[in-house]
Coordinates of C-alpha atoms in Angstrom, one line a residue:
M1 CA 175.2 203.0 323.9
S2 CA 175.2 201.2 320.4
E3 CA 174.3 202.9 317.2
H4 CA 170.8 202.0 315.8
I5 CA 170.5 201.7 312.2
L6 CA 167.3 201.4 310.1
F7 CA 167.6 199.5 307.0
L8 CA 164.9 200.2 304.0
T9 CA 164.3 197.5 301.9
G10 CA 161.2 195.8 299.6
K11 CA 159.4 193.3 299.7
L12 CA 161.4 190.5 298.0
A13 CA 164.5 191.2 300.0
E14 CA 163.0 191.8 303.6
K15 CA 163.6 188.0 304.4
Q16 CA 166.9 187.8 303.1
L17 CA 168.1 190.9 304.9
H18 CA 166.5 189.8 308.0
Q19 CA 168.8 186.5 307.7
I20 CA 172.1 188.3 306.6
L21 CA 172.0 190.7 309.7
E22 CA 171.1 187.9 312.2
K23 CA 174.0 186.2 311.0
M24 CA 176.4 188.9 311.5
Q25 CA 175.5 189.3 314.8
P26 CA 176.6 193.0 314.6
E27 CA 177.8 195.4 317.1
F28 CA 174.6 198.0 316.5
T29 CA 171.1 197.0 316.7
Y30 CA 168.6 197.6 313.8
T31 CA 165.6 198.2 312.6
V32 CA 164.3 196.7 308.8
H33 CA 161.5 198.5 307.5
Q34 CA 159.8 197.3 304.1
L35 CA 158.7 200.4 302.2
G36 CA 155.8 198.8 300.3
I37 CA 157.7 198.4 297.3
K38 CA 158.2 194.8 295.7
V39 CA 161.8 195.5 294.2
A40 CA 164.5 197.5 296.4
A41 CA 166.1 198.7 293.4
L42 CA 163.4 200.4 291.9
M43 CA 163.1 202.4 295.5
T44 CA 163.6 206.1 295.0
T45 CA 164.2 208.8 297.4
D46 CA 161.2 210.7 296.6
M47 CA 159.3 207.4 297.3
I48 CA 161.1 207.3 300.7
C49 CA 160.0 211.0 301.6
R50 CA 156.4 210.3 300.8
R51 CA 156.5 206.8 302.6
L52 CA 158.5 206.5 305.5
K53 CA 156.4 207.7 308.6
E54 CA 159.0 207.3 311.2
T55 CA 162.8 206.3 311.8
Y56 CA 162.3 203.9 314.8
Q57 CA 164.5 206.2 316.9
A58 CA 167.5 205.5 314.4
D59 CA 171.0 207.1 314.1
R60 CA 171.3 206.1 310.8
M61 CA 169.6 205.0 307.7
I62 CA 170.9 202.6 305.2
L63 CA 169.0 202.5 301.9
P64 CA 169.5 199.5 299.1
G65 CA 172.5 200.2 297.1
R66 CA 170.8 200.9 293.6
C67 CA 168.1 203.6 295.2
R68 CA 168.2 206.3 293.0
G69 CA 167.5 209.9 293.8
D70 CA 169.1 213.0 295.8
L71 CA 170.1 211.4 299.8
D72 CA 170.1 215.3 300.8
K73 CA 166.5 215.3 300.4
V74 CA 166.2 212.5 303.0
I75 CA 168.5 214.0 305.3
Q76 CA 166.8 217.2 305.3
Q77 CA 163.2 215.7 306.0
F78 CA 164.6 213.0 308.5
G79 CA 167.4 214.8 310.1
L80 CA 169.8 211.9 310.0
P81 CA 172.8 210.4 308.2
V82 CA 171.5 208.3 305.5
E83 CA 173.9 206.5 302.8
R84 CA 173.6 203.6 299.9
G85 CA 174.4 200.4 301.1
P86 CA 176.3 197.8 298.7
D87 CA 174.2 197.0 295.5
E88 CA 174.1 193.1 296.5
L89 CA 172.5 192.3 299.9
K90 CA 175.1 189.3 300.2
D91 CA 178.2 192.2 300.3
L92 CA 176.6 193.8 303.8
P93 CA 178.9 192.4 305.8
L94 CA 181.8 193.7 303.5
F95 CA 180.2 197.1 303.6
F96 CA 180.4 197.1 307.2
G97 CA 183.9 195.8 307.3
K98 CA 185.2 198.0 304.6
E99 CA 183.3 201.0 306.7
A100 CA 185.4 200.6 309.5
H101 CA 188.7 201.4 307.6
K102 CA 188.5 202.9 304.3
P103 CA 192.5 203.2 303.1
D104 CA 193.5 206.4 301.4
L105 CA 194.4 206.1 298.0
S106 CA 195.5 209.6 297.1
D107 CA 198.8 209.2 298.6
Y108 CA 201.8 207.1 296.9
R109 CA 205.5 207.1 296.9
V110 CA 206.7 206.0 293.6
K111 CA 206.9 208.4 290.8
I112 CA 206.2 207.0 287.3
F113 CA 208.6 207.7 284.2
A114 CA 206.4 206.9 281.4
E115 CA 208.8 206.6 278.5
I116 CA 207.9 207.5 274.9
V117 CA 210.5 205.0 273.3
D118 CA 210.5 206.1 269.7
A119 CA 210.6 210.2 270.1
P120 CA 213.3 210.5 267.7
N121 CA 210.5 209.2 264.9
V122 CA 207.5 211.3 266.4
S123 CA 206.7 214.8 266.0
V124 CA 206.6 217.6 268.8
D125 CA 202.8 217.8 268.9
E126 CA 202.4 213.9 268.9
V127 CA 205.0 213.8 271.5
V128 CA 202.9 216.5 273.7
E129 CA 199.6 214.7 272.9
R130 CA 201.4 211.2 274.2
A131 CA 202.6 213.1 277.5
H132 CA 199.1 214.0 278.0
Y133 CA 197.6 210.7 277.7
Y134 CA 200.3 209.5 280.2
R135 CA 199.8 211.9 282.8
R136 CA 196.1 211.3 282.6
H137 CA 196.8 207.7 283.6
G138 CA 199.4 208.6 286.1
A139 CA 202.6 209.4 285.0
D140 CA 204.6 212.0 287.1
V141 CA 207.7 212.3 284.4
I142 CA 207.3 212.0 280.7
D143 CA 211.0 209.7 279.4
I144 CA 212.2 210.9 276.6
G145 CA 213.6 207.8 274.6
C146 CA 216.3 208.3 272.4
L147 CA 217.4 205.4 269.4
P148 CA 221.0 204.4 268.8
G149 CA 222.0 205.9 265.7
T150 CA 219.0 207.8 264.8
P151 CA 219.3 211.6 264.6
F152 CA 217.3 213.5 266.7
P153 CA 217.3 217.3 265.5
H154 CA 214.0 218.2 267.3
M155 CA 214.8 216.8 270.8
E156 CA 215.7 220.5 272.5
A157 CA 212.2 221.4 270.8
I158 CA 210.5 218.5 272.1
I159 CA 211.5 219.0 275.7
R160 CA 211.0 222.7 275.4
A161 CA 207.6 222.2 274.6
L162 CA 206.9 219.6 277.4
K163 CA 208.5 221.9 279.7
Q164 CA 206.1 224.6 278.6
E165 CA 203.1 222.6 279.2
G166 CA 204.2 222.1 283.1
F167 CA 205.5 218.4 282.4
T168 CA 208.7 217.2 284.4
V169 CA 211.0 215.6 281.7
S170 CA 213.7 212.9 281.5
I171 CA 216.2 212.4 278.6
D172 CA 216.8 208.5 278.0
S173 CA 220.4 207.6 276.1
L174 CA 223.2 205.3 276.6
E175 CA 224.8 208.3 274.1
A176 CA 226.5 210.9 276.3
D177 CA 226.2 213.4 273.8
D178 CA 222.4 212.5 273.7
L179 CA 222.0 213.1 277.5
L180 CA 224.3 216.3 277.4
R181 CA 221.9 218.0 274.8
G182 CA 218.9 216.9 276.9
G183 CA 220.2 218.4 279.9
K184 CA 221.0 221.8 278.4
A185 CA 217.5 222.1 277.0
G186 CA 216.3 221.5 280.4
A187 CA 215.6 218.1 281.4
D188 CA 214.9 217.2 284.7
F189 CA 216.4 213.7 284.9
M190 CA 218.6 211.8 282.2
L191 CA 219.0 208.2 282.1
S192 CA 221.4 206.8 282.3
L193 CA 225.1 207.5 283.4
H194 CA 227.7 205.0 284.7
E195 CA 231.1 205.5 285.8
G196 CA 232.5 206.4 282.6
T197 CA 230.3 209.2 281.6
L198 CA 229.4 210.7 285.2
W199 CA 231.5 213.8 283.3
V200 CA 228.1 214.7 282.0
A201 CA 226.5 215.6 285.2
D202 CA 229.6 218.4 285.5
E203 CA 228.3 219.8 282.3
V204 CA 224.3 220.3 283.4
E205 CA 222.4 220.2 286.4
T206 CA 219.9 217.5 285.6
T207 CA 219.7 214.6 288.2
P208 CA 220.9 211.3 286.6
I209 CA 220.1 207.9 287.0
L210 CA 223.1 205.8 287.4
I211 CA 223.6 202.0 286.4
P212 CA 226.7 199.8 286.4
E213 CA 229.1 200.1 283.7
I214 CA 229.1 196.5 282.8
H215 CA 225.9 194.7 283.3
E216 CA 225.5 193.1 286.8
D217 CA 228.9 195.2 288.1
L218 CA 228.0 196.5 291.3
A219 CA 231.3 197.4 292.3
S220 CA 231.4 200.2 289.3
L221 CA 227.8 201.0 290.6
D222 CA 229.5 201.8 293.9
R223 CA 232.2 203.6 292.5
A224 CA 229.6 205.9 290.5
I225 CA 227.4 206.5 293.7
E226 CA 230.6 207.7 296.1
A227 CA 231.7 210.2 293.1
M228 CA 228.1 211.7 293.3
Q229 CA 227.9 211.6 297.0
A230 CA 231.1 213.4 297.4
K231 CA 229.8 216.1 295.2
N232 CA 226.6 216.1 296.9
R233 CA 224.5 215.7 294.1
P234 CA 221.0 214.5 293.9
F235 CA 220.8 211.1 291.7
L236 CA 219.0 207.6 291.7
V237 CA 220.4 204.4 290.8
D238 CA 219.3 201.6 288.8
P239 CA 220.9 198.0 289.4
I240 CA 218.8 196.8 286.0
L241 CA 215.7 194.7 286.1
D242 CA 216.4 191.7 284.0
P243 CA 213.8 189.6 282.0
L244 CA 212.3 186.1 282.9
H245 CA 214.9 183.3 282.2
Y246 CA 217.6 185.9 281.4
G247 CA 218.6 187.2 285.4
F248 CA 215.0 188.0 286.6
T249 CA 215.6 186.6 290.1
Q250 CA 219.2 187.2 290.4
S251 CA 218.5 191.2 289.3
V252 CA 216.0 191.5 292.3
V253 CA 218.6 190.3 294.5
R254 CA 220.5 192.9 293.1
Y255 CA 218.0 195.3 294.2
H256 CA 217.9 193.9 297.6
Q257 CA 221.4 194.1 298.0
V258 CA 221.9 197.7 296.9
R259 CA 219.0 198.7 299.2
Q260 CA 220.8 197.1 302.2
K261 CA 224.1 198.7 301.5
Y262 CA 222.4 202.0 300.8
P263 CA 219.4 202.5 302.8
D264 CA 218.8 206.0 302.1
I265 CA 219.7 206.4 298.3
E266 CA 216.6 206.7 295.6
I267 CA 216.3 204.0 293.4
M268 CA 214.7 203.4 290.1
M269 CA 213.1 199.9 288.5
G270 CA 212.8 199.7 285.3
V271 CA 209.6 197.4 285.0
G272 CA 209.2 197.2 281.2
N273 CA 211.4 194.6 281.2
I274 CA 208.8 192.1 282.5
T275 CA 205.4 193.9 281.5
E276 CA 206.7 194.0 278.0
L277 CA 208.6 191.0 277.5
T278 CA 206.4 188.6 279.2
H279 CA 203.2 187.4 277.4
A280 CA 200.7 187.5 280.2
D281 CA 198.1 190.1 281.9
T282 CA 200.5 193.4 282.8
V283 CA 198.0 193.7 285.9
G284 CA 199.3 191.2 287.6
M285 CA 202.9 192.1 286.9
N286 CA 202.3 195.7 287.9
A287 CA 201.1 194.7 291.4
L288 CA 203.9 192.4 292.0
L289 CA 206.6 194.6 291.0
L290 CA 204.8 197.6 292.9
G291 CA 205.0 195.4 296.0
I292 CA 208.5 194.8 295.7
C293 CA 209.3 198.4 295.3
S294 CA 206.8 199.3 298.1
E295 CA 209.3 196.8 300.2
L296 CA 212.3 197.7 298.9
E297 CA 211.6 201.3 299.4
I298 CA 211.9 201.8 295.5
N299 CA 210.3 205.4 294.5
A300 CA 210.6 205.2 290.9
I301 CA 209.8 203.0 288.2
L302 CA 210.4 203.5 284.6
A303 CA 207.4 202.2 282.9
T304 CA 206.4 201.6 279.0
E305 CA 203.3 200.8 276.7
V306 CA 205.0 199.6 273.4
S307 CA 203.6 195.9 273.5
K308 CA 200.0 196.0 272.5
H309 CA 199.3 193.8 275.5
A310 CA 201.0 196.3 277.9
C311 CA 198.9 199.1 276.5
R312 CA 197.2 199.7 280.4
A313 CA 200.8 199.4 282.1
V314 CA 201.1 203.2 283.2
K315 CA 197.3 203.4 284.5
E316 CA 197.7 199.9 286.2
A317 CA 201.0 201.0 287.8
D318 CA 199.5 203.8 289.1
L319 CA 196.8 201.9 291.0
A320 CA 199.2 199.5 292.2
R321 CA 201.5 201.9 294.0
R322 CA 198.7 203.4 295.6
I323 CA 197.4 200.1 296.7
M324 CA 200.7 199.0 298.1
H325 CA 201.4 202.4 299.8
A326 CA 198.0 202.3 301.4
A327 CA 198.8 198.6 302.4
K328 CA 202.0 199.4 303.9
Q329 CA 201.1 202.6 305.8
N330 CA 198.3 200.3 307.7
N331 CA 200.1 197.5 308.1
M332 CA 197.5 195.4 306.2
L333 CA 197.9 193.0 303.2
P334 CA 197.0 194.5 299.9
K335 CA 193.7 192.9 300.2
H336 CA 190.0 194.4 300.0
I337 CA 191.8 197.9 299.4
D338 CA 190.8 198.3 296.0
S339 CA 189.1 196.0 293.0
G340 CA 190.9 197.8 290.3
L341 CA 193.8 195.6 290.0
M342 CA 190.9 192.6 289.7
A343 CA 190.5 192.8 286.0
L344 CA 189.4 189.0 285.2
H345 CA 188.0 187.8 288.4
E346 CA 186.4 188.5 291.8
T347 CA 187.0 187.5 295.4
A348 CA 183.0 186.9 295.4
P349 CA 181.7 186.4 292.2
F350 CA 178.5 184.6 292.8
P351 CA 176.8 186.1 295.7
Y352 CA 173.6 183.8 295.8
T353 CA 173.4 180.2 295.7
L354 CA 171.2 178.3 293.0
D355 CA 168.4 177.7 295.9
E356 CA 168.4 181.5 297.0
I357 CA 167.9 182.3 293.3
K358 CA 165.0 179.8 292.8
E359 CA 163.4 181.0 296.1
L360 CA 163.9 184.9 294.4
A361 CA 162.0 183.1 291.3
G362 CA 159.2 181.7 293.2
E363 CA 158.2 185.5 294.2
I364 CA 158.2 187.0 290.7
T365 CA 154.7 187.7 289.2
D366 CA 155.5 190.0 286.2
P367 CA 156.6 188.9 282.7
S368 CA 160.0 190.9 282.9
Y369 CA 163.1 188.5 282.6
R370 CA 165.6 188.3 285.4
I371 CA 169.3 187.1 284.6
Q372 CA 171.3 185.9 287.3
T373 CA 174.4 183.5 287.7
S374 CA 175.6 180.9 290.4
T375 CA 178.4 178.6 290.3
E376 CA 176.0 176.1 288.3
G377 CA 175.8 178.4 285.4
L378 CA 173.3 181.2 284.1
H379 CA 169.8 181.7 285.2
I380 CA 166.6 183.4 283.6
F381 CA 163.5 183.6 285.2
N382 CA 160.0 185.2 285.1
R383 CA 156.6 184.2 286.5
D384 CA 156.2 181.6 283.5
G385 CA 159.2 179.9 284.1
F386 CA 163.0 179.4 285.3
H387 CA 165.5 177.9 282.8
S388 CA 169.4 177.3 283.5
A389 CA 172.2 176.7 281.3
T390 CA 175.6 177.2 280.8
D391 CA 175.3 178.2 277.1
P392 CA 173.0 181.2 276.2
F393 CA 172.3 179.3 273.1
D394 CA 170.7 176.9 274.7
L395 CA 168.1 179.3 276.7
Y396 CA 167.0 180.8 273.4
P397 CA 164.5 178.3 272.4
K398 CA 162.7 178.7 275.6
L399 CA 162.3 182.7 276.1
G400 CA 159.6 183.0 273.4
V401 CA 161.1 186.1 271.9
E402 CA 161.3 185.1 268.4
N403 CA 158.9 187.8 267.0
D404 CA 160.7 190.3 269.2
G405 CA 163.7 191.6 267.9
G406 CA 164.6 194.2 270.0
H407 CA 164.1 192.0 273.2
A408 CA 165.8 189.1 271.8
F409 CA 168.8 191.1 270.9
Y410 CA 168.6 192.7 274.8
L411 CA 168.2 189.4 276.3
G412 CA 171.0 188.2 274.1
V413 CA 173.5 190.8 275.3
E414 CA 172.7 190.1 278.7
L415 CA 172.9 186.5 278.7
A416 CA 176.5 186.8 276.7
R417 CA 177.6 189.2 279.6
A418 CA 176.2 186.2 282.2
E419 CA 178.2 184.0 280.1
I420 CA 181.5 185.7 280.1
S421 CA 180.9 186.7 284.1
W422 CA 180.5 182.6 284.8
Q423 CA 183.3 181.6 282.8
L424 CA 186.1 184.1 284.7
G425 CA 184.2 184.3 287.8
K426 CA 183.1 187.9 287.8
R427 CA 180.4 189.8 289.7
F428 CA 177.3 190.0 287.1
N429 CA 174.7 192.6 287.5
Q430 CA 171.8 192.8 285.2
D431 CA 171.7 196.0 283.0
E432 CA 175.0 197.0 283.5
A433 CA 178.2 196.5 281.5
L434 CA 181.0 194.3 283.1
S435 CA 183.6 195.5 284.9
W436 CA 187.4 194.9 284.3
G437 CA 189.1 197.0 286.5
C438 CA 191.7 199.6 285.6
A439 CA 192.7 197.2 282.5
T440 CA 190.0 199.0 280.4
D441 CA 188.8 202.6 279.7
L442 CA 185.1 203.2 280.6
T443 CA 183.2 202.8 277.6
E444 CA 179.6 203.5 279.6
S445 CA 178.7 206.4 281.6
T446 CA 179.2 205.5 285.4
V447 CA 175.6 205.3 286.7
D448 CA 174.3 208.4 288.3
L449 CA 172.3 207.3 291.6
H450 CA 170.8 211.0 291.6
S451 CA 168.6 210.1 288.1
F452 CA 166.7 207.3 286.9
K453 CA 168.6 205.2 284.8
P454 CA 167.9 205.9 280.9
A455 CA 165.7 203.3 279.0
G456 CA 168.5 201.0 277.1
T457 CA 168.5 200.8 273.4
T458 CA 165.9 198.3 272.6
L459 CA 163.3 199.9 275.0
K460 CA 163.7 203.2 273.4
K461 CA 160.7 204.2 271.5
N462 CA 161.4 205.7 267.9

């Protein structure tokens, strides 16, 4: 017996909801109930409890995505599962597709080593502060980067402080003396040993990351691997990822060769040579690099945030590793798993056509302005008119807000957001900040659907 779902909606959305459900041809049966309120987004759970008189023998109830209030009240009153649908009706098919399978992003395989590249020039307290920042963004290991020819008298103090704070620590240098000091101070990993410096691994219990003694010399790397295997010591291997136009493609081939020859060893990839040394947005780079790691079972990366354009590299790598792991575990493409790596564009930026927006505008009977976007541009409308443009400045003379500074400011902000969304191909929702995925830290609090949204700055009364 198929599931029967009750959809609650408002007057303006009722017709469109019917059309979408008919096109979906879902396996479930359904009832659409218009609750007597014009705009579905203004519906609250208190209204539902007061106005809904029957549940039409439904097995489940779907509310508008922006419906506010406590769902538990509705569940308790009507005795059936209740959930919010998508914010936009056009996303309903995707909503039910996602519901059938929601990949788990709590798991991952790749460890992120986040490097503090200038540790000799940074105080102990500052290093600990940066370490907490990296851990908040997903780092598993804090890498302490030494600088050639630069004294590092407080190395041991930094490592001890980080260990006391519960961090896993690596020491990063090509100088054997630095690595020996770091290992004796309690570092968990040391980057990097090669065939000529393997003796350091005999002096400390620290896990080494092995590199070729001479760049691209996999034979020396083979000998280092065999030596560590003979000692039955844990280790990682880094064949070295090169920058674009300086051997990048061939370096990817090296990783593939090492994995084919050694199917069971642990491998690290230093992704900074791409994210730091390519002036392009790092979100896509991290997605691709972590995809390569997933395919080749590379379970550690070394990430940096030195260049200003790479200031979210660790956070992006964290989400990318989770998405790639989920895709691999579920035998699926890394699509429609999470939108956090879609910083500049979206898969469905314009849910409504211009004709559909005009149809909605024809139902409006109040003076409040609504703003929406379509492939044609920006559209603002109320009961008194419908206006379209691609430049917000072209709309200002038509809005009649010359003597209302607060309203003019509000509409200016919203139209600017709409213009950015239209230009980039992003989803625009009036009264909501634009979403930039994991490329930014949120500057506005997440909307709490249990409560009413507070009045905006221009609407508050002094």
